[in-house]
Amino acid sequence: MTDLLLLFIGSILINNIVLSRFLGTCPFLGVSSKIKTATGMGVAVTFVITLASFISYIVYEYLLVPFELEYLYTIAFILVIASLVQFVELVIQKTSPVLYSALGIYLPLITTNCAVLGIVIINVNSKYTLLESVVNGFGTALGFTMAIVLLAGIRERIQSNNIPKAFKGFPILLITAGLMALAFLGFQGMIK
């Protein structure tokens, strides 16, 4: 139980998918202008990553390994992720049309979000069990959500401040993301 808790905390803070591994930066930078939109994206990514971790483990262990087709894991995982994203897209479109339009192109791009594919590949390469894969996937998704919501909150505050003209827009966004990554670097060594 302690190992699962450490894996969970480590995937949120220490091995944060965006701020430590630098995967998933496209939605991190693109959808983080408003807290509501960032939260919606975080929830969608959490659902997709958690289920993708579960289903990908099953596909890998019970379909690819027995038939000695492990080399096809990338294609199989992309198919799993694409199916899950289609499902999430339909649900969000029906339940929250405003969020659906706010997320725009970034919602279907979860399919190609390297954070989603990266974590299922990390789970396989780390030889995690089913429970460890799901815990790592859920923790990673929460870490992604935390990072994107924090950045959205900072961006909302920045918009109401007087920023030098040279730093307005994307430059201040990159500086902020870099400072956040440095702050998360402080968690390194917390769990050994």
PDB file of N, CA, C and O in Angstrom, residues 27-93:
ATOM      1  N   PRO A  27      -1.482  21.200 -24.979  1.00  0.00           N
ATOM      2  CA  PRO A  27      -2.686  21.645 -24.268  1.00  0.00           C
ATOM      3  C   PRO A  27      -2.347  22.462 -23.021  1.00  0.00           C
ATOM      4  O   PRO A  27      -3.109  23.349 -22.633  1.00  0.00           O
ATOM      5  N   PHE A  28      -1.204  22.189 -22.412  1.00  0.00           N
ATOM      6  CA  PHE A  28      -0.783  22.931 -21.223  1.00  0.00           C
ATOM      7  C   PHE A  28      -0.657  24.417 -21.543  1.00  0.00           C
ATOM      8  O   PHE A  28      -1.121  25.270 -20.792  1.00  0.00           O
ATOM      9  N   LEU A  29      -0.069  24.736 -22.674  1.00  0.00           N
ATOM     10  CA  LEU A  29       0.096  26.136 -23.070  1.00  0.00           C
ATOM     11  C   LEU A  29      -1.122  26.676 -23.812  1.00  0.00           C
ATOM     12  O   LEU A  29      -1.451  27.854 -23.702  1.00  0.00           O
ATOM     13  N   GLY A  30      -1.824  25.811 -24.535  1.00  0.00           N
ATOM     14  CA  GLY A  30      -2.906  26.269 -25.384  1.00  0.00           C
ATOM     15  C   GLY A  30      -4.260  26.430 -24.709  1.00  0.00           C
ATOM     16  O   GLY A  30      -5.055  27.269 -25.114  1.00  0.00           O
ATOM     17  N   VAL A  31      -4.539  25.639 -23.688  1.00  0.00           N
ATOM     18  CA  VAL A  31      -5.869  25.642 -23.074  1.00  0.00           C
ATOM     19  C   VAL A  31      -5.847  26.291 -21.689  1.00  0.00           C
ATOM     20  O   VAL A  31      -6.837  26.294 -20.985  1.00  0.00           O
ATOM     21  N   SER A  32      -4.747  26.860 -21.299  1.00  0.00           N
ATOM     22  CA  SER A  32      -4.610  27.356 -19.930  1.00  0.00           C
ATOM     23  C   SER A  32      -4.895  28.846 -19.778  1.00  0.00           C
ATOM     24  O   SER A  32      -4.407  29.472 -18.853  1.00  0.00           O
ATOM     25  N   SER A  33      -5.702  29.414 -20.656  1.00  0.00           N
ATOM     26  CA  SER A  33      -5.968  30.846 -20.532  1.00  0.00           C
ATOM     27  C   SER A  33      -7.057  31.158 -19.505  1.00  0.00           C
ATOM     28  O   SER A  33      -7.078  32.230 -18.929  1.00  0.00           O
ATOM     29  N   LYS A  34      -7.959  30.219 -19.254  1.00  0.00           N
ATOM     30  CA  LYS A  34      -9.024  30.402 -18.263  1.00  0.00           C
ATOM     31  C   LYS A  34      -9.088  29.176 -17.366  1.00  0.00           C
ATOM     32  O   LYS A  34      -8.914  28.042 -17.822  1.00  0.00           O
ATOM     33  N   ILE A  35      -9.357  29.395 -16.083  1.00  0.00           N
ATOM     34  CA  ILE A  35      -9.394  28.290 -15.116  1.00  0.00           C
ATOM     35  C   ILE A  35     -10.482  27.284 -15.478  1.00  0.00           C
ATOM     36  O   ILE A  35     -10.261  26.073 -15.392  1.00  0.00           O
ATOM     37  N   LYS A  36     -11.646  27.755 -15.887  1.00  0.00           N
ATOM     38  CA  LYS A  36     -12.756  26.851 -16.209  1.00  0.00           C
ATOM     39  C   LYS A  36     -12.396  25.930 -17.372  1.00  0.00           C
ATOM     40  O   LYS A  36     -12.634  24.726 -17.317  1.00  0.00           O
ATOM     41  N   THR A  37     -11.812  26.487 -18.405  1.00  0.00           N
ATOM     42  CA  THR A  37     -11.410  25.692 -19.564  1.00  0.00           C
ATOM     43  C   THR A  37     -10.300  24.717 -19.190  1.00  0.00           C
ATOM     44  O   THR A  37     -10.316  23.560 -19.602  1.00  0.00           O
ATOM     45  N   ALA A  38      -9.343  25.182 -18.407  1.00  0.00           N
ATOM     46  CA  ALA A  38      -8.235  24.322 -17.976  1.00  0.00           C
ATOM     47  C   ALA A  38      -8.745  23.171 -17.117  1.00  0.00           C
ATOM     48  O   ALA A  38      -8.286  22.038 -17.258  1.00  0.00           O
ATOM     49  N   THR A  39      -9.706  23.460 -16.253  1.00  0.00           N
ATOM     50  CA  THR A  39     -10.276  22.407 -15.415  1.00  0.00           C
ATOM     51  C   THR A  39     -11.006  21.384 -16.272  1.00  0.00           C
ATOM     52  O   THR A  39     -10.874  20.173 -16.051  1.00  0.00           O
ATOM     53  N   GLY A  40     -11.774  21.849 -17.254  1.00  0.00           N
ATOM     54  CA  GLY A  40     -12.466  20.930 -18.154  1.00  0.00           C
ATOM     55  C   GLY A  40     -11.503  20.042 -18.911  1.00  0.00           C
ATOM     56  O   GLY A  40     -11.719  18.831 -19.045  1.00  0.00           O
ATOM     57  N   MET A  41     -10.429  20.638 -19.411  1.00  0.00           N
ATOM     58  CA  MET A  41      -9.410  19.850 -20.111  1.00  0.00           C
ATOM     59  C   MET A  41      -8.764  18.857 -19.161  1.00  0.00           C
ATOM     60  O   MET A  41      -8.528  17.706 -19.515  1.00  0.00           O
ATOM     61  N   GLY A  42      -8.479  19.306 -17.932  1.00  0.00           N
ATOM     62  CA  GLY A  42      -7.870  18.419 -16.943  1.00  0.00           C
ATOM     63  C   GLY A  42      -8.750  17.230 -16.623  1.00  0.00           C
ATOM     64  O   GLY A  42      -8.270  16.097 -16.517  1.00  0.00           O
ATOM     65  N   VAL A  43     -10.048  17.456 -16.478  1.00  0.00           N
ATOM     66  CA  VAL A  43     -10.983  16.362 -16.195  1.00  0.00           C
ATOM     67  C   VAL A  43     -11.037  15.393 -17.376  1.00  0.00           C
ATOM     68  O   VAL A  43     -11.007  14.170 -17.187  1.00  0.00           O
ATOM     69  N   ALA A  44     -11.099  15.932 -18.592  1.00  0.00           N
ATOM     70  CA  ALA A  44     -11.121  15.075 -19.784  1.00  0.00           C
ATOM     71  C   ALA A  44      -9.844  14.250 -19.888  1.00  0.00           C
ATOM     72  O   ALA A  44      -9.883  13.036 -20.136  1.00  0.00           O
ATOM     73  N   VAL A  45      -8.702  14.878 -19.667  1.00  0.00           N
ATOM     74  CA  VAL A  45      -7.422  14.163 -19.733  1.00  0.00           C
ATOM     75  C   VAL A  45      -7.318  13.135 -18.601  1.00  0.00           C
ATOM     76  O   VAL A  45      -6.805  12.037 -18.799  1.00  0.00           O
ATOM     77  N   THR A  46      -7.830  13.472 -17.429  1.00  0.00           N
ATOM     78  CA  THR A  46      -7.810  12.527 -16.307  1.00  0.00           C
ATOM     79  C   THR A  46      -8.594  11.277 -16.653  1.00  0.00           C
ATOM     80  O   THR A  46      -8.131  10.150 -16.426  1.00  0.00           O
ATOM     81  N   PHE A  47      -9.771  11.465 -17.204  1.00  0.00           N
ATOM     82  CA  PHE A  47     -10.593  10.327 -17.598  1.00  0.00           C
ATOM     83  C   PHE A  47      -9.879   9.477 -18.643  1.00  0.00           C
ATOM     84  O   PHE A  47      -9.795   8.253 -18.516  1.00  0.00           O
ATOM     85  N   VAL A  48      -9.337  10.135 -19.662  1.00  0.00           N
ATOM     86  CA  VAL A  48      -8.692   9.406 -20.758  1.00  0.00           C
ATOM     87  C   VAL A  48      -7.429   8.693 -20.279  1.00  0.00           C
ATOM     88  O   VAL A  48      -7.227   7.509 -20.583  1.00  0.00           O
ATOM     89  N   ILE A  49      -6.578   9.361 -19.524  1.00  0.00           N
ATOM     90  CA  ILE A  49      -5.326   8.735 -19.073  1.00  0.00           C
ATOM     91  C   ILE A  49      -5.602   7.563 -18.139  1.00  0.00           C
ATOM     92  O   ILE A  49      -4.978   6.502 -18.257  1.00  0.00           O
ATOM     93  N   THR A  50      -6.541   7.728 -17.212  1.00  0.00           N
ATOM     94  CA  THR A  50      -6.834   6.655 -16.262  1.00  0.00           C
ATOM     95  C   THR A  50      -7.383   5.430 -16.981  1.00  0.00           C
ATOM     96  O   THR A  50      -6.903   4.305 -16.767  1.00  0.00           O
ATOM     97  N   LEU A  51      -8.372   5.636 -17.839  1.00  0.00           N
ATOM     98  CA  LEU A  51      -8.920   4.501 -18.578  1.00  0.00           C
ATOM     99  C   LEU A  51      -7.923   3.924 -19.576  1.00  0.00           C
ATOM    100  O   LEU A  51      -7.867   2.711 -19.769  1.00  0.00           O
ATOM    101  N   ALA A  52      -7.134   4.792 -20.206  1.00  0.00           N
ATOM    102  CA  ALA A  52      -6.127   4.304 -21.155  1.00  0.00           C
ATOM    103  C   ALA A  52      -5.087   3.442 -20.437  1.00  0.00           C
ATOM    104  O   ALA A  52      -4.635   2.434 -20.980  1.00  0.00           O
ATOM    105  N   SER A  53      -4.720   3.819 -19.220  1.00  0.00           N
ATOM    106  CA  SER A  53      -3.760   3.017 -18.442  1.00  0.00           C
ATOM    107  C   SER A  53      -4.337   1.630 -18.159  1.00  0.00           C
ATOM    108  O   SER A  53      -3.639   0.622 -18.272  1.00  0.00           O
ATOM    109  N   PHE A  54      -5.602   1.598 -17.809  1.00  0.00           N
ATOM    110  CA  PHE A  54      -6.278   0.325 -17.506  1.00  0.00           C
ATOM    111  C   PHE A  54      -6.412  -0.544 -18.757  1.00  0.00           C
ATOM    112  O   PHE A  54      -5.975  -1.692 -18.783  1.00  0.00           O
ATOM    113  N   ILE A  55      -6.997   0.032 -19.797  1.00  0.00           N
ATOM    114  CA  ILE A  55      -7.266  -0.748 -21.015  1.00  0.00           C
ATOM    115  C   ILE A  55      -5.970  -1.133 -21.736  1.00  0.00           C
ATOM    116  O   ILE A  55      -5.838  -2.256 -22.228  1.00  0.00           O
ATOM    117  N   SER A  56      -5.008  -0.239 -21.759  1.00  0.00           N
ATOM    118  CA  SER A  56      -3.740  -0.540 -22.430  1.00  0.00           C
ATOM    119  C   SER A  56      -3.003  -1.681 -21.745  1.00  0.00           C
ATOM    120  O   SER A  56      -2.386  -2.516 -22.410  1.00  0.00           O
ATOM    121  N   TYR A  57      -3.068  -1.718 -20.412  1.00  0.00           N
ATOM    122  CA  TYR A  57      -2.447  -2.833 -19.688  1.00  0.00           C
ATOM    123  C   TYR A  57      -3.088  -4.150 -20.112  1.00  0.00           C
ATOM    124  O   TYR A  57      -2.390  -5.129 -20.396  1.00  0.00           O
ATOM    125  N   ILE A  58      -4.411  -4.166 -20.158  1.00  0.00           N
ATOM    126  CA  ILE A  58      -5.126  -5.390 -20.533  1.00  0.00           C
ATOM    127  C   ILE A  58      -4.802  -5.789 -21.967  1.00  0.00           C
ATOM    128  O   ILE A  58      -4.526  -6.959 -22.255  1.00  0.00           O
ATOM    129  N   VAL A  59      -4.806  -4.824 -22.878  1.00  0.00           N
ATOM    130  CA  VAL A  59      -4.484  -5.112 -24.278  1.00  0.00           C
ATOM    131  C   VAL A  59      -3.061  -5.653 -24.389  1.00  0.00           C
ATOM    132  O   VAL A  59      -2.816  -6.641 -25.098  1.00  0.00           O
ATOM    133  N   TYR A  60      -2.136  -5.032 -23.687  1.00  0.00           N
ATOM    134  CA  TYR A  60      -0.740  -5.457 -23.773  1.00  0.00           C
ATOM    135  C   TYR A  60      -0.547  -6.857 -23.180  1.00  0.00           C
ATOM    136  O   TYR A  60       0.017  -7.731 -23.827  1.00  0.00           O
ATOM    137  N   GLU A  61      -1.011  -7.054 -21.955  1.00  0.00           N
ATOM    138  CA  GLU A  61      -0.758  -8.311 -21.240  1.00  0.00           C
ATOM    139  C   GLU A  61      -1.561  -9.492 -21.774  1.00  0.00           C
ATOM    140  O   GLU A  61      -1.086 -10.629 -21.742  1.00  0.00           O
ATOM    141  N   TYR A  62      -2.795  -9.246 -22.216  1.00  0.00           N
ATOM    142  CA  TYR A  62      -3.674 -10.354 -22.584  1.00  0.00           C
ATOM    143  C   TYR A  62      -3.917 -10.500 -24.079  1.00  0.00           C
ATOM    144  O   TYR A  62      -4.552 -11.460 -24.507  1.00  0.00           O
ATOM    145  N   LEU A  63      -3.407  -9.567 -24.852  1.00  0.00           N
ATOM    146  CA  LEU A  63      -3.571  -9.677 -26.293  1.00  0.00           C
ATOM    147  C   LEU A  63      -2.223  -9.671 -27.013  1.00  0.00           C
ATOM    148  O   LEU A  63      -1.920 -10.578 -27.785  1.00  0.00           O
ATOM    149  N   LEU A  64      -1.398  -8.681 -26.733  1.00  0.00           N
ATOM    150  CA  LEU A  64      -0.135  -8.561 -27.459  1.00  0.00           C
ATOM    151  C   LEU A  64       0.921  -9.560 -26.984  1.00  0.00           C
ATOM    152  O   LEU A  64       1.585 -10.190 -27.811  1.00  0.00           O
ATOM    153  N   VAL A  65       1.091  -9.692 -25.672  1.00  0.00           N
ATOM    154  CA  VAL A  65       2.128 -10.596 -25.150  1.00  0.00           C
ATOM    155  C   VAL A  65       1.843 -12.062 -25.502  1.00  0.00           C
ATOM    156  O   VAL A  65       2.746 -12.753 -26.000  1.00  0.00           O
ATOM    157  N   PRO A  66       0.620 -12.583 -25.282  1.00  0.00           N
ATOM    158  CA  PRO A  66       0.390 -13.998 -25.620  1.00  0.00           C
ATOM    159  C   PRO A  66       0.613 -14.338 -27.098  1.00  0.00           C
ATOM    160  O   PRO A  66       1.029 -15.443 -27.422  1.00  0.00           O
ATOM    161  N   PHE A  67       0.336 -13.389 -27.981  1.00  0.00           N
ATOM    162  CA  PHE A  67       0.521 -13.627 -29.413  1.00  0.00           C
ATOM    163  C   PHE A  67       1.862 -13.111 -29.925  1.00  0.00           C
ATOM    164  O   PHE A  67       2.079 -13.043 -31.139  1.00  0.00           O
ATOM    165  N   GLU A  68       2.751 -12.733 -29.001  1.00  0.00           N
ATOM    166  CA  GLU A  68       4.077 -12.226 -29.310  1.00  0.00           C
ATOM    167  C   GLU A  68       4.024 -11.058 -30.312  1.00  0.00           C
ATOM    168  O   GLU A  68       4.799 -10.982 -31.266  1.00  0.00           O
ATOM    169  N   LEU A  69       3.114 -10.123 -30.015  1.00  0.00           N
ATOM    170  CA  LEU A  69       2.942  -8.942 -30.858  1.00  0.00           C
ATOM    171  C   LEU A  69       3.295  -7.668 -30.088  1.00  0.00           C
ATOM    172  O   LEU A  69       2.757  -6.602 -30.363  1.00  0.00           O
ATOM    173  N   GLU A  70       4.222  -7.777 -29.139  1.00  0.00           N
ATOM    174  CA  GLU A  70       4.570  -6.629 -28.295  1.00  0.00           C
ATOM    175  C   GLU A  70       5.045  -5.431 -29.106  1.00  0.00           C
ATOM    176  O   GLU A  70       4.859  -4.293 -28.690  1.00  0.00           O
ATOM    177  N   TYR A  71       5.637  -5.673 -30.243  1.00  0.00           N
ATOM    178  CA  TYR A  71       6.162  -4.589 -31.070  1.00  0.00           C
ATOM    179  C   TYR A  71       5.042  -3.700 -31.623  1.00  0.00           C
ATOM    180  O   TYR A  71       5.308  -2.599 -32.098  1.00  0.00           O
ATOM    181  N   LEU A  72       3.796  -4.132 -31.528  1.00  0.00           N
ATOM    182  CA  LEU A  72       2.659  -3.344 -32.006  1.00  0.00           C
ATOM    183  C   LEU A  72       2.015  -2.499 -30.905  1.00  0.00           C
ATOM    184  O   LEU A  72       0.944  -1.940 -31.110  1.00  0.00           O
ATOM    185  N   TYR A  73       2.690  -2.405 -29.757  1.00  0.00           N
ATOM    186  CA  TYR A  73       2.034  -1.737 -28.633  1.00  0.00           C
ATOM    187  C   TYR A  73       1.733  -0.269 -28.896  1.00  0.00           C
ATOM    188  O   TYR A  73       0.709   0.237 -28.460  1.00  0.00           O
ATOM    189  N   THR A  74       2.569   0.426 -29.641  1.00  0.00           N
ATOM    190  CA  THR A  74       2.298   1.843 -29.912  1.00  0.00           C
ATOM    191  C   THR A  74       1.017   2.003 -30.715  1.00  0.00           C
ATOM    192  O   THR A  74       0.159   2.834 -30.384  1.00  0.00           O
ATOM    193  N   ILE A  75       0.854   1.222 -31.748  1.00  0.00           N
ATOM    194  CA  ILE A  75      -0.354   1.296 -32.573  1.00  0.00           C
ATOM    195  C   ILE A  75      -1.576   0.906 -31.756  1.00  0.00           C
ATOM    196  O   ILE A  75      -2.621   1.566 -31.825  1.00  0.00           O
ATOM    197  N   ALA A  76      -1.456  -0.163 -30.975  1.00  0.00           N
ATOM    198  CA  ALA A  76      -2.586  -0.606 -30.153  1.00  0.00           C
ATOM    199  C   ALA A  76      -2.977   0.466 -29.137  1.00  0.00           C
ATOM    200  O   ALA A  76      -4.172   0.737 -28.934  1.00  0.00           O
ATOM    201  N   PHE A  77      -1.988   1.093 -28.518  1.00  0.00           N
ATOM    202  CA  PHE A  77      -2.285   2.124 -27.527  1.00  0.00           C
ATOM    203  C   PHE A  77      -2.930   3.354 -28.167  1.00  0.00           C
ATOM    204  O   PHE A  77      -3.826   3.968 -27.590  1.00  0.00           O
ATOM    205  N   ILE A  78      -2.483   3.720 -29.353  1.00  0.00           N
ATOM    206  CA  ILE A  78      -3.078   4.862 -30.051  1.00  0.00           C
ATOM    207  C   ILE A  78      -4.546   4.572 -30.374  1.00  0.00           C
ATOM    208  O   ILE A  78      -5.402   5.450 -30.247  1.00  0.00           O
ATOM    209  N   LEU A  79      -4.851   3.353 -30.776  1.00  0.00           N
ATOM    210  CA  LEU A  79      -6.247   2.982 -31.056  1.00  0.00           C
ATOM    211  C   LEU A  79      -7.098   3.061 -29.793  1.00  0.00           C
ATOM    212  O   LEU A  79      -8.235   3.548 -29.830  1.00  0.00           O
ATOM    213  N   VAL A  80      -6.564   2.582 -28.683  1.00  0.00           N
ATOM    214  CA  VAL A  80      -7.283   2.656 -27.410  1.00  0.00           C
ATOM    215  C   VAL A  80      -7.546   4.115 -27.046  1.00  0.00           C
ATOM    216  O   VAL A  80      -8.669   4.499 -26.688  1.00  0.00           O
ATOM    217  N   ILE A  81      -6.523   4.937 -27.131  1.00  0.00           N
ATOM    218  CA  ILE A  81      -6.641   6.354 -26.758  1.00  0.00           C
ATOM    219  C   ILE A  81      -7.619   7.071 -27.686  1.00  0.00           C
ATOM    220  O   ILE A  81      -8.461   7.853 -27.224  1.00  0.00           O
ATOM    221  N   ALA A  82      -7.544   6.816 -28.979  1.00  0.00           N
ATOM    222  CA  ALA A  82      -8.449   7.468 -29.929  1.00  0.00           C
ATOM    223  C   ALA A  82      -9.905   7.109 -29.637  1.00  0.00           C
ATOM    224  O   ALA A  82     -10.789   7.975 -29.687  1.00  0.00           O
ATOM    225  N   SER A  83     -10.157   5.865 -29.302  1.00  0.00           N
ATOM    226  CA  SER A  83     -11.522   5.442 -28.964  1.00  0.00           C
ATOM    227  C   SER A  83     -12.018   6.140 -27.707  1.00  0.00           C
ATOM    228  O   SER A  83     -13.160   6.609 -27.657  1.00  0.00           O
ATOM    229  N   LEU A  84     -11.167   6.227 -26.710  1.00  0.00           N
ATOM    230  CA  LEU A  84     -11.559   6.892 -25.466  1.00  0.00           C
ATOM    231  C   LEU A  84     -11.819   8.381 -25.690  1.00  0.00           C
ATOM    232  O   LEU A  84     -12.765   8.942 -25.127  1.00  0.00           O
ATOM    233  N   VAL A  85     -11.004   9.020 -26.492  1.00  0.00           N
ATOM    234  CA  VAL A  85     -11.183  10.448 -26.757  1.00  0.00           C
ATOM    235  C   VAL A  85     -12.492  10.690 -27.499  1.00  0.00           C
ATOM    236  O   VAL A  85     -13.213  11.650 -27.206  1.00  0.00           O
ATOM    237  N   GLN A  86     -12.821   9.829 -28.439  1.00  0.00           N
ATOM    238  CA  GLN A  86     -14.099   9.967 -29.141  1.00  0.00           C
ATOM    239  C   GLN A  86     -15.262   9.889 -28.152  1.00  0.00           C
ATOM    240  O   GLN A  86     -16.209  10.667 -28.234  1.00  0.00           O
ATOM    241  N   PHE A  87     -15.166   8.961 -27.218  1.00  0.00           N
ATOM    242  CA  PHE A  87     -16.209   8.809 -26.200  1.00  0.00           C
ATOM    243  C   PHE A  87     -16.305  10.070 -25.342  1.00  0.00           C
ATOM    244  O   PHE A  87     -17.392  10.587 -25.108  1.00  0.00           O
ATOM    245  N   VAL A  88     -15.171  10.565 -24.866  1.00  0.00           N
ATOM    246  CA  VAL A  88     -15.151  11.778 -24.032  1.00  0.00           C
ATOM    247  C   VAL A  88     -15.701  12.971 -24.810  1.00  0.00           C
ATOM    248  O   VAL A  88     -16.469  13.774 -24.279  1.00  0.00           O
ATOM    249  N   GLU A  89     -15.324  13.082 -26.068  1.00  0.00           N
ATOM    250  CA  GLU A  89     -15.795  14.191 -26.893  1.00  0.00           C
ATOM    251  C   GLU A  89     -17.321  14.175 -27.013  1.00  0.00           C
ATOM    252  O   GLU A  89     -17.976  15.214 -26.887  1.00  0.00           O
ATOM    253  N   LEU A  90     -17.881  12.998 -27.237  1.00  0.00           N
ATOM    254  CA  LEU A  90     -19.337  12.891 -27.342  1.00  0.00           C
ATOM    255  C   LEU A  90     -20.026  13.253 -26.025  1.00  0.00           C
ATOM    256  O   LEU A  90     -21.037  13.954 -26.014  1.00  0.00           O
ATOM    257  N   VAL A  91     -19.473  12.785 -24.916  1.00  0.00           N
ATOM    258  CA  VAL A  91     -20.067  13.074 -23.608  1.00  0.00           C
ATOM    259  C   VAL A  91     -20.021  14.570 -23.310  1.00  0.00           C
ATOM    260  O   VAL A  91     -21.019  15.163 -22.886  1.00  0.00           O
ATOM    261  N   ILE A  92     -18.882  15.212 -23.525  1.00  0.00           N
ATOM    262  CA  ILE A  92     -18.756  16.650 -23.254  1.00  0.00           C
ATOM    263  C   ILE A  92     -19.657  17.453 -24.189  1.00  0.00           C
ATOM    264  O   ILE A  92     -20.288  18.428 -23.769  1.00  0.00           O
ATOM    265  N   GLN A  93     -19.761  17.040 -25.434  1.00  0.00           N
ATOM    266  CA  GLN A  93     -20.613  17.752 -26.385  1.00  0.00           C
ATOM    267  C   GLN A  93     -22.074  17.697 -25.948  1.00  0.00           C
ATOM    268  O   GLN A  93     -22.795  18.689 -26.063  1.00  0.00           O
TER     269      GLN A  93
END
